[in-house]
Amino acid sequence: MTLPYKLQKLPDEAHAILRFLWTQDMATVPAIERGARLTNRVAMRGIRRLINDGLIEMFGRSYGLTTDGKILARQLIEFDSRSSKEVQGSNFDFPASEAFYRRLIVVLPRAFAPQVPTPLFVGINPPTPGAPTHPEGIRVEMRLSAVGGTLSHYVLTLDVPSAKAAVPGRVMLTPAEPGRSVRVRVDAVQIKPDGKQEPLGGMYFDVKVPLTAAGQDPTVRAVGMDMPLRA
């Protein structure tokens, strides 16, 4: 099992904090230092990185995992369990569950014309060749928001085939002000057959908006993230 890309980018002290906070509702800095077995300087460095990445947040004088942080911490624990490595400083037993990773992709122009509705295409790629696939189709709901613009709708539902790409959905984005970038966030939720919902993580990206329509760049770019789907 390969460590997810987002976890590969994080330093070891951030991994230790994620492992510890997985076992806690919230924890103070001294508790994190003891639980993750880190010095104050290293713990604070890891905490700052996790806050900047939106994986933990502060509650008074304590810290806790965000929704994205819980997802990433779960992936880390699953990786530890599957690779049978000893996790120093951990005292928990997490039952591994099968996850099938697929990539969420949003395709959009490099620069939008101001105040003009322009499409975003949201899709899910086919599985990587040789990677395990889930046994049947899965339904994923995309929840979108935009700061500095409006969307034609704020929820997209994609049916993800076992071995093929999902049919992309389209959302129109209208930038509100010339020269002001729009920040778009996409949160993915797996809808189980019994109606239960399991968060799959989220991402955000900025849309460039020039001062005039002459600055529009219709060439496309793609942004994406890996999602741990479960059967």
XYZ file of N, CA and C in Angstrom:
693
model
N 0.843 -1.181 0.000
C 0.000 0.000 0.000
C 0.880 1.232 0.000
N 0.652 2.159 -0.907
C 1.451 3.369 -1.013
C 0.891 4.457 -0.116
N 1.763 5.176 0.567
C 1.342 6.286 1.406
C 0.729 7.361 0.521
N -0.498 7.832 0.821
C -1.124 8.861 -0.007
C -0.236 10.087 -0.169
N -0.367 10.748 -1.316
C 0.534 11.845 -1.667
C 0.528 12.957 -0.620
N -0.651 13.303 -0.105
C -0.718 14.376 0.893
C 0.097 14.032 2.129
N 0.112 12.753 2.508
C 0.891 12.340 3.665
C 2.382 12.324 3.349
N 2.730 11.995 2.109
C 4.138 12.003 1.722
C 4.745 13.397 1.870
N 3.950 14.431 1.676
C 4.448 15.804 1.745
C 4.636 16.291 3.175
N 4.041 15.606 4.140
C 4.109 16.062 5.526
C 5.352 15.526 6.224
N 5.961 16.311 7.122
C 7.130 15.833 7.870
C 6.733 14.827 8.936
N 7.738 14.141 9.480
C 7.492 13.076 10.455
C 6.746 13.588 11.680
N 7.072 14.811 12.140
C 6.404 15.315 13.341
C 4.911 15.537 13.102
N 4.548 15.893 11.874
C 3.123 16.041 11.542
C 2.434 14.687 11.566
N 3.110 13.650 11.078
C 2.550 12.297 11.145
C 2.316 11.890 12.604
N 3.294 12.169 13.461
C 3.162 11.790 14.875
C 1.985 12.510 15.523
N 1.789 13.760 15.172
C 0.666 14.522 15.747
C -0.660 13.992 15.230
N -0.733 13.676 13.943
C -1.960 13.106 13.390
C -2.311 11.790 14.087
N -1.316 10.940 14.291
C -1.557 9.659 14.965
C -2.110 9.878 16.377
N -1.501 10.819 17.088
C -1.948 11.067 18.460
C -3.342 11.689 18.490
N -3.597 12.697 17.655
C -4.896 13.361 17.681
C -6.019 12.444 17.201
N -5.675 11.389 16.440
C -6.694 10.421 16.054
C -7.327 9.782 17.291
N -6.559 9.699 18.383
C -7.056 9.057 19.601
C -7.701 10.054 20.556
N -7.721 11.333 20.199
C -8.187 12.365 21.118
C -9.293 13.208 20.466
N -10.215 13.717 21.284
C -11.141 14.718 20.766
C -10.407 16.043 20.571
N -9.673 16.446 21.588
C -8.851 17.652 21.540
C -7.657 17.445 22.465
N -6.601 18.231 22.247
C -5.426 18.106 23.106
C -4.677 19.428 23.139
N -4.120 19.752 24.303
C -3.291 20.937 24.449
C -1.897 20.657 23.893
N -1.101 21.707 23.771
C 0.270 21.529 23.275
C 1.077 20.599 24.184
N 1.052 20.781 25.516
C 1.808 19.838 26.358
C 1.348 18.384 26.181
N 0.030 18.187 26.014
C -0.467 16.822 25.809
C 0.024 16.257 24.482
N 0.054 17.102 23.454
C 0.552 16.661 22.145
C 2.036 16.301 22.249
N 2.795 17.119 22.967
C 4.223 16.837 23.130
C 4.424 15.463 23.778
N 3.643 15.197 24.837
C 3.794 13.911 25.536
C 3.273 12.770 24.663
N 2.084 12.942 24.106
C 1.465 11.855 23.356
C 2.198 11.507 22.078
N 2.743 12.533 21.384
C 3.464 12.291 20.137
C 4.964 12.136 20.355
N 5.404 12.334 21.627
C 6.820 12.209 21.994
C 7.686 13.156 21.178
N 7.330 14.447 21.251
C 8.048 15.487 20.525
C 8.476 16.578 21.498
N 9.579 17.250 21.185
C 9.963 18.430 21.948
C 9.000 19.568 21.612
N 9.003 20.604 22.435
C 8.099 21.732 22.194
C 8.359 22.373 20.847
N 9.630 22.566 20.496
C 9.964 23.229 19.231
C 9.473 22.401 18.045
N 9.703 21.101 18.071
C 9.295 20.239 16.960
C 7.771 20.115 16.904
N 7.147 20.019 18.091
C 5.682 19.919 18.123
C 5.044 21.170 17.538
N 5.549 22.340 17.905
C 4.973 23.586 17.390
C 5.184 23.703 15.886
N 6.317 23.226 15.406
C 6.563 23.234 13.957
C 5.544 22.341 13.244
N 5.293 21.160 13.805
C 4.302 20.267 13.210
C 2.895 20.827 13.288
N 2.548 21.448 14.413
C 1.216 22.039 14.576
C 0.995 23.147 13.555
N 1.993 24.007 13.372
C 1.854 25.104 12.384
C 1.643 24.541 10.980
N 2.366 23.493 10.632
C 2.215 22.905 9.303
C 0.809 22.334 9.122
N 0.313 21.645 10.131
C -1.006 21.037 10.033
C -2.116 22.085 9.992
N -1.937 23.182 10.710
C -2.915 24.271 10.653
C -2.913 24.893 9.261
N -1.725 25.159 8.728
C -1.621 25.767 7.397
C -2.245 24.879 6.326
N -2.176 23.561 6.508
C -2.753 22.626 5.542
C -4.222 22.328 5.811
N -4.798 22.976 6.834
C -6.210 22.786 7.131
C -6.547 21.438 7.738
N -5.582 20.812 8.421
C -5.795 19.469 8.962
C -6.106 19.466 10.450
N -5.709 20.509 11.155
C -6.113 20.669 12.550
C -6.570 22.110 12.751
N -7.337 22.325 13.832
C -7.787 23.673 14.162
C -7.749 23.848 15.667
N -7.755 25.103 16.093
C -7.608 25.425 17.507
C -8.971 25.655 18.138
N -9.157 25.085 19.328
C -10.357 25.290 20.124
C -9.896 25.792 21.493
N -9.966 27.092 21.710
C -9.419 27.646 22.945
C -7.919 27.453 22.963
N -7.442 26.665 23.934
C -6.009 26.354 24.004
C -5.705 24.936 23.561
N -6.668 24.289 22.943
C -6.489 22.912 22.495
C -6.597 22.818 20.980
N -6.155 21.680 20.457
C -6.182 21.443 19.013
C -6.939 20.146 18.737
N -7.642 20.128 17.610
C -8.353 18.933 17.187
C -8.302 18.797 15.681
N -8.594 17.612 15.190
C -8.568 17.338 13.754
C -9.771 17.971 13.068
N -9.543 18.546 11.898
C -10.640 18.952 11.034
C -11.181 17.714 10.313
N -12.232 17.901 9.514
C -12.752 16.764 8.745
C -11.679 16.200 7.832
N -10.964 17.080 7.115
C -9.880 16.607 6.254
C -8.783 15.947 7.075
N -8.511 16.487 8.259
C -7.487 15.903 9.111
C -7.846 14.508 9.576
N -9.140 14.290 9.901
C -9.581 12.955 10.324
C -9.425 11.949 9.186
N -9.743 12.385 7.980
C -9.604 11.483 6.829
C -8.142 11.111 6.620
N -7.258 12.114 6.687
C -5.840 11.842 6.454
C -5.245 11.016 7.597
N -5.668 11.303 8.828
C -5.176 10.510 9.953
C -5.613 9.057 9.822
N -6.840 8.847 9.389
C -7.320 7.468 9.186
C -6.499 6.765 8.117
N -6.179 7.460 7.037
C -5.358 6.865 5.982
C -3.976 6.501 6.516
N -3.424 7.364 7.377
C -2.105 7.097 7.950
C -2.142 5.866 8.848
N -3.183 5.758 9.674
C -3.288 4.598 10.563
C -3.468 3.322 9.749
N -4.276 3.397 8.701
C -4.456 2.230 7.833
C -3.135 1.829 7.184
N -2.368 2.830 6.753
C -1.062 2.539 6.156
C -0.149 1.858 7.171
N -0.128 2.382 8.401
C 0.695 1.766 9.453
C 0.284 0.317 9.683
N -1.030 0.090 9.723
C -1.526 -1.257 10.001
C -1.169 -2.213 8.879
N -1.341 -1.763 7.642
C -1.112 -2.644 6.500
C 0.364 -2.921 6.279
N 1.200 -1.943 6.554
C 2.636 -2.142 6.343
C 3.292 -2.841 7.530
N 2.497 -3.081 8.600
C 2.970 -3.820 9.788
C 4.189 -3.168 10.419
N 4.236 -1.827 10.374
C 5.331 -1.113 11.005
C 4.940 -0.727 12.422
N 5.903 -0.743 13.292
C 5.652 -0.322 14.659
C 5.507 1.184 14.696
N 4.414 1.681 15.254
C 4.176 3.120 15.351
C 4.618 3.578 16.734
N 5.736 4.249 16.794
C 6.291 4.663 18.076
C 5.371 5.681 18.747
N 5.093 5.427 20.003
C 4.308 6.377 20.760
C 2.814 6.201 20.605
N 2.344 5.208 19.869
C 0.905 5.012 19.726
C 0.456 3.861 20.607
N -0.781 3.944 21.103
C -1.286 2.908 21.993
C -2.713 2.556 21.606
N -2.958 2.460 20.287
C -4.299 2.178 19.827
C -4.257 1.055 18.815
N -5.415 0.467 18.589
C -5.549 -0.609 17.613
C -6.650 -0.205 16.654
N -6.299 0.071 15.422
C -7.279 0.522 14.436
C -7.546 -0.598 13.442
N -8.779 -1.058 13.315
C -9.080 -2.114 12.355
C -9.040 -1.577 10.939
N -8.181 -2.141 10.109
C -8.066 -1.663 8.735
C -9.299 -2.060 7.944
N -9.743 -1.165 7.055
C -10.842 -1.465 6.147
C -10.367 -1.187 4.733
N -10.922 -1.918 3.788
C -10.453 -1.830 2.411
C -10.826 -0.490 1.801
N -9.851 0.198 1.251
C -10.090 1.465 0.568
C -9.621 1.341 -0.869
N -10.366 1.965 -1.773
C -10.054 1.936 -3.197
C -9.860 3.379 -3.639
N -8.645 3.737 -3.945
C -8.339 5.139 -4.213
C -8.658 5.509 -5.657
N -9.400 6.590 -5.802
C -9.714 7.156 -7.110
C -9.423 8.646 -7.044
N -9.164 9.239 -8.211
C -8.766 10.649 -8.237
C -9.903 11.533 -8.725
N -10.254 12.495 -7.894
C -11.216 13.533 -8.263
C -10.488 14.598 -9.073
N -11.060 14.977 -10.208
C -10.435 15.959 -11.099
C -11.443 17.061 -11.431
N -10.994 18.306 -11.362
C -11.784 19.446 -11.830
C -11.002 20.093 -12.976
N -11.641 20.221 -14.135
C -11.018 20.812 -15.318
C -11.665 22.173 -15.564
N -10.835 23.185 -15.783
C -11.338 24.549 -15.928
C -10.372 25.389 -16.738
N -10.819 26.523 -17.300
C -9.900 27.415 -18.015
C -8.882 28.033 -17.066
N -7.762 28.449 -17.609
C -6.717 29.050 -16.779
C -7.104 30.435 -16.274
N -7.902 31.161 -17.020
C -8.368 32.479 -16.578
C -9.777 32.698 -17.091
N -10.684 33.104 -16.193
C -12.087 33.321 -16.538
C -12.321 34.773 -16.946
N -13.258 34.986 -17.846
C -13.697 36.349 -18.148
C -14.528 36.861 -16.980
N -14.346 38.129 -16.589
C -15.110 38.641 -15.452
C -16.603 38.691 -15.744
N -17.390 38.267 -14.767
C -18.859 38.351 -14.796
C -19.482 37.573 -15.957
N -18.792 36.531 -16.421
C -19.304 35.679 -17.497
C -19.392 34.241 -16.983
N -20.565 33.593 -17.058
C -20.663 32.190 -16.632
C -19.744 31.297 -17.470
N -18.929 30.504 -16.795
C -17.937 29.655 -17.457
C -17.965 28.276 -16.799
N -17.878 27.201 -17.595
C -18.047 25.871 -17.008
C -16.811 25.332 -16.288
N -17.083 24.609 -15.204
C -16.123 23.734 -14.540
C -16.622 22.305 -14.761
N -15.725 21.400 -15.115
C -16.104 20.001 -15.294
C -15.504 19.187 -14.150
N -16.361 18.466 -13.445
C -15.957 17.698 -12.267
C -16.115 16.214 -12.584
N -15.029 15.463 -12.443
C -15.085 14.043 -12.767
C -14.230 13.220 -11.831
N -14.305 11.914 -11.981
C -13.493 10.975 -11.200
C -12.832 10.015 -12.176
N -11.514 9.955 -12.134
C -10.739 9.161 -13.080
C -10.961 7.662 -12.895
N -10.635 6.870 -13.924
C -10.657 5.411 -13.745
C -9.555 4.994 -12.783
N -9.623 3.779 -12.248
C -8.568 3.334 -11.333
C -7.224 3.227 -12.041
N -6.163 3.405 -11.280
C -4.816 3.233 -11.809
C -4.627 1.781 -12.251
N -4.017 1.530 -13.424
C -3.818 0.151 -13.871
C -3.110 -0.689 -12.807
N -3.676 -1.843 -12.515
C -3.098 -2.733 -11.519
C -3.555 -2.491 -10.102
N -4.228 -1.350 -9.858
C -4.699 -1.051 -8.505
C -5.982 -1.815 -8.221
N -6.255 -2.150 -6.947
C -7.514 -2.846 -6.623
C -8.709 -1.953 -6.925
N -9.808 -2.554 -7.307
C -11.027 -1.804 -7.618
C -12.147 -2.269 -6.708
N -13.080 -1.379 -6.437
C -14.226 -1.743 -5.612
C -15.145 -2.667 -6.410
N -15.894 -3.529 -5.743
C -16.641 -4.574 -6.454
C -17.853 -4.075 -7.231
N -18.371 -2.902 -6.904
C -19.549 -2.405 -7.604
C -19.509 -0.879 -7.627
N -20.468 -0.279 -8.328
C -20.485 1.165 -8.444
C -20.687 1.856 -7.107
N -20.168 3.062 -7.011
C -20.245 3.864 -5.790
C -20.770 5.244 -6.155
N -21.570 5.820 -5.293
C -22.116 7.159 -5.522
C -21.363 8.165 -4.653
N -20.919 9.243 -5.298
C -20.180 10.290 -4.602
C -20.880 11.625 -4.833
N -21.077 12.350 -3.764
C -21.707 13.670 -3.835
C -20.636 14.736 -3.661
N -20.592 15.674 -4.603
C -19.662 16.795 -4.536
C -20.402 18.033 -4.027
N -19.885 18.635 -2.978
C -20.478 19.847 -2.416
C -19.527 21.007 -2.686
N -19.998 21.977 -3.433
C -19.156 23.058 -3.918
C -19.528 24.385 -3.272
N -18.538 25.250 -3.140
C -18.768 26.613 -2.678
C -17.766 27.518 -3.380
N -18.087 28.804 -3.432
C -17.216 29.761 -4.111
C -17.213 31.076 -3.348
N -16.021 31.609 -3.129
C -15.858 32.926 -2.515
C -15.399 33.881 -3.604
N -16.214 34.894 -3.886
C -15.886 35.838 -4.953
C -16.578 35.515 -6.262
N -17.559 34.616 -6.210
C -18.293 34.240 -7.419
C -19.515 33.436 -7.057
N -20.349 33.143 -8.057
C -21.544 32.335 -7.842
C -21.495 31.097 -8.727
N -22.108 30.037 -8.251
C -22.172 28.769 -8.975
C -23.605 28.504 -9.421
N -23.753 27.835 -10.562
C -25.089 27.517 -11.051
C -25.790 26.543 -10.125
N -25.053 25.646 -9.485
C -25.575 24.800 -8.428
C -24.419 24.366 -7.542
N -24.777 23.902 -6.360
C -23.761 23.698 -5.324
C -23.595 22.241 -4.912
N -24.307 21.347 -5.571
C -24.175 19.915 -5.313
C -24.167 19.174 -6.638
N -23.216 18.267 -6.795
C -23.153 17.375 -7.954
C -23.072 15.945 -7.438
N -23.826 15.041 -8.044
C -23.745 13.627 -7.678
C -23.195 12.838 -8.859
N -22.128 12.081 -8.605
C -21.490 11.281 -9.641
C -21.586 9.805 -9.280
N -21.972 8.998 -10.242
C -21.951 7.546 -10.076
C -20.627 7.023 -10.626
N -19.874 6.354 -9.770
C -18.514 5.928 -10.093
C -18.516 4.438 -10.422
N -18.321 4.063 -11.697
C -18.246 2.634 -12.046
C -17.018 1.982 -11.420
N -17.071 0.664 -11.328
C -15.980 -0.061 -10.693
C -14.654 0.131 -11.416
N -14.661 0.042 -12.741
C -13.402 0.038 -13.489
C -13.307 1.147 -14.528
N -14.235 2.089 -14.513
C -14.236 3.153 -15.515
C -14.309 4.512 -14.835
N -14.044 5.552 -15.632
C -14.207 6.911 -15.135
C -15.684 7.231 -14.969
N -16.006 8.101 -14.036
C -17.371 8.587 -13.886
C -17.674 9.601 -14.986
N -18.920 9.659 -15.400
C -19.327 10.688 -16.360
C -19.224 12.043 -15.668
N -18.460 12.995 -16.227
C -18.252 14.275 -15.537
C -19.547 15.073 -15.400
N -19.595 15.858 -14.350
C -20.664 16.822 -14.160
C -20.173 18.216 -14.494
N -21.098 19.122 -14.812
C -20.725 20.478 -15.189
C -21.396 21.490 -14.275
N -20.608 22.471 -13.841
C -21.100 23.565 -13.018
C -20.640 24.869 -13.652
N -21.528 25.855 -13.726
C -21.161 27.164 -14.263
C -20.735 28.080 -13.113
N -19.570 28.707 -13.286
C -19.044 29.640 -12.296
C -19.020 31.046 -12.892
N -19.588 32.006 -12.173
C -19.598 33.398 -12.620
C -18.796 34.240 -11.641
N -17.614 34.733 -12.042
C -16.838 35.606 -11.154
C -17.588 36.901 -10.858
N -17.519 37.362 -9.628
C -18.296 38.536 -9.220
C -17.639 39.848 -9.620
N -16.304 39.925 -9.534
C -15.630 41.206 -9.739
C -14.435 41.054 -10.670
N -14.270 41.963 -11.627
C -13.067 41.953 -12.473
C -11.811 42.124 -11.620
N -10.799 41.341 -11.945
C -9.522 41.463 -11.252
C -9.447 40.773 -9.907
N -10.539 40.185 -9.443
C -10.548 39.512 -8.147
C -10.700 38.009 -8.355
N -9.733 37.247 -7.865
C -9.771 35.799 -8.015
C -10.941 35.203 -7.235
N -11.394 34.043 -7.692
C -12.453 33.308 -7.017
C -11.837 32.060 -6.379
N -12.165 31.822 -5.125
C -11.706 30.592 -4.462
C -12.856 29.593 -4.459
N -12.615 28.431 -5.035
C -13.614 27.370 -5.125
C -13.188 26.216 -4.226
N -14.137 25.692 -3.476
C -13.874 24.514 -2.639
C -14.809 23.395 -3.052
N -14.260 22.184 -3.093
C -15.039 20.986 -3.408
C -14.841 19.985 -2.271
N -15.929 19.577 -1.640
C -15.895 18.534 -0.615
C -16.627 17.318 -1.155
N -15.998 16.150 -1.029
C -16.578 14.908 -1.554
C -17.105 14.046 -0.416
N -18.273 13.470 -0.631
C -18.911 12.602 0.362
C -19.405 11.343 -0.337
N -19.046 10.181 0.180
C -19.559 8.927 -0.373
C -20.936 8.639 0.224
N -21.896 8.358 -0.636
C -23.248 8.027 -0.194
C -23.395 6.509 -0.207
N -23.529 5.906 0.955
C -23.641 4.456 1.064
C -25.053 4.000 0.664
N -25.208 2.726 0.309
C -26.537 2.210 -0.063
C -27.591 2.399 1.025
N -27.169 2.415 2.310
C -28.119 2.599 3.401
C -28.387 4.071 3.703
N -27.798 4.962 2.874
C -28.009 6.387 3.057
C -26.981 7.068 3.929
N -26.127 6.301 4.589
C -25.090 6.914 5.418
C -24.083 7.645 4.535
N -23.469 8.683 5.104
C -22.525 9.509 4.363
C -21.145 9.423 5.004
N -20.130 9.254 4.160
C -18.757 9.180 4.656
C -17.920 10.244 3.951
N -17.391 11.236 4.689
C -16.555 12.269 4.061
C -15.308 11.662 3.430
N -14.966 12.156 2.255
C -13.809 11.654 1.515
C -12.693 12.687 1.416
N -12.910 13.866 1.978
C -11.903 14.915 1.895
C -12.355 16.056 1.014
N -11.571 17.100 1.004
C -11.905 18.264 0.207
C -10.665 18.950 -0.317
N -10.857 19.821 -1.264
C -9.751 20.606 -1.814
C -10.294 21.974 -2.208
N -9.395 22.935 -2.341
C -9.798 24.234 -2.860
C -8.758 24.698 -3.870
N -9.181 25.593 -4.743
C -8.281 26.144 -5.744
C -8.775 27.544 -6.110
N -7.868 28.342 -6.619
C -8.190 29.715 -6.999
C -8.346 29.831 -8.507
N -9.333 30.615 -8.912
C -9.614 30.874 -10.319
C -9.170 32.295 -10.637
N -8.295 32.447 -11.597
C -7.798 33.762 -11.977
C -8.850 34.512 -12.795
N -9.067 35.774 -12.451
C -10.048 36.608 -13.153
C -9.370 37.924 -13.542
N -9.137 38.176 -14.834
C -8.489 39.423 -15.258
C -9.448 40.608 -15.144
N -8.926 41.790 -15.372
C -9.742 43.001 -15.283
C -10.716 43.125 -16.440
N -10.347 42.572 -17.608
C -11.216 42.656 -18.781
C -11.320 41.289 -19.439
N -12.319 41.146 -20.301
C -12.514 39.880 -21.010
C -11.346 39.554 -21.924
N -10.586 40.581 -22.336
C -9.437 40.352 -23.214
C -8.365 39.498 -22.531
N -8.381 39.477 -21.208
C -7.382 38.696 -20.481
C -7.777 37.258 -20.244
N -8.932 36.847 -20.744
C -9.371 35.469 -20.560
C -8.406 34.503 -21.241
N -8.127 33.392 -20.575
C -7.256 32.344 -21.127
C -8.055 31.044 -21.175
N -8.526 30.629 -22.361
C -9.390 29.446 -22.444
C -8.652 28.115 -22.379
N -7.312 28.140 -22.414
C -6.596 26.874 -22.281
C -6.899 26.270 -20.914
N -6.961 24.944 -20.854
C -7.469 24.314 -19.643
C -6.352 23.867 -18.706
N -6.703 23.762 -17.459
C -5.849 23.162 -16.436
C -6.716 22.220 -15.607
N -6.062 21.341 -14.879
C -6.786 20.382 -14.051
C -6.214 20.399 -12.644
N -7.092 20.345 -11.664
C -6.690 20.204 -10.266
C -7.371 18.950 -9.731
N -6.755 18.315 -8.739
C -7.354 17.078 -8.276
C -6.857 16.639 -6.913
N -7.479 15.590 -6.403
C -7.087 14.983 -5.129
C -7.471 13.509 -5.161
N -6.796 12.706 -4.361
C -7.101 11.294 -4.227
C -8.175 11.079 -3.176
N -9.113 10.166 -3.436
C -10.209 9.875 -2.504
C -10.193 8.401 -2.126
N -10.353 8.075 -0.839
C -10.390 6.669 -0.410
C -11.821 6.137 -0.401
N -12.316 5.658 -1.550
C -13.665 5.086 -1.612
C -13.689 3.746 -0.887
N -14.854 3.427 -0.338
C -15.022 2.153 0.354
C -16.262 1.435 -0.138
N -16.149 0.138 -0.306
C -17.278 -0.653 -0.814
C -18.381 -0.724 0.229
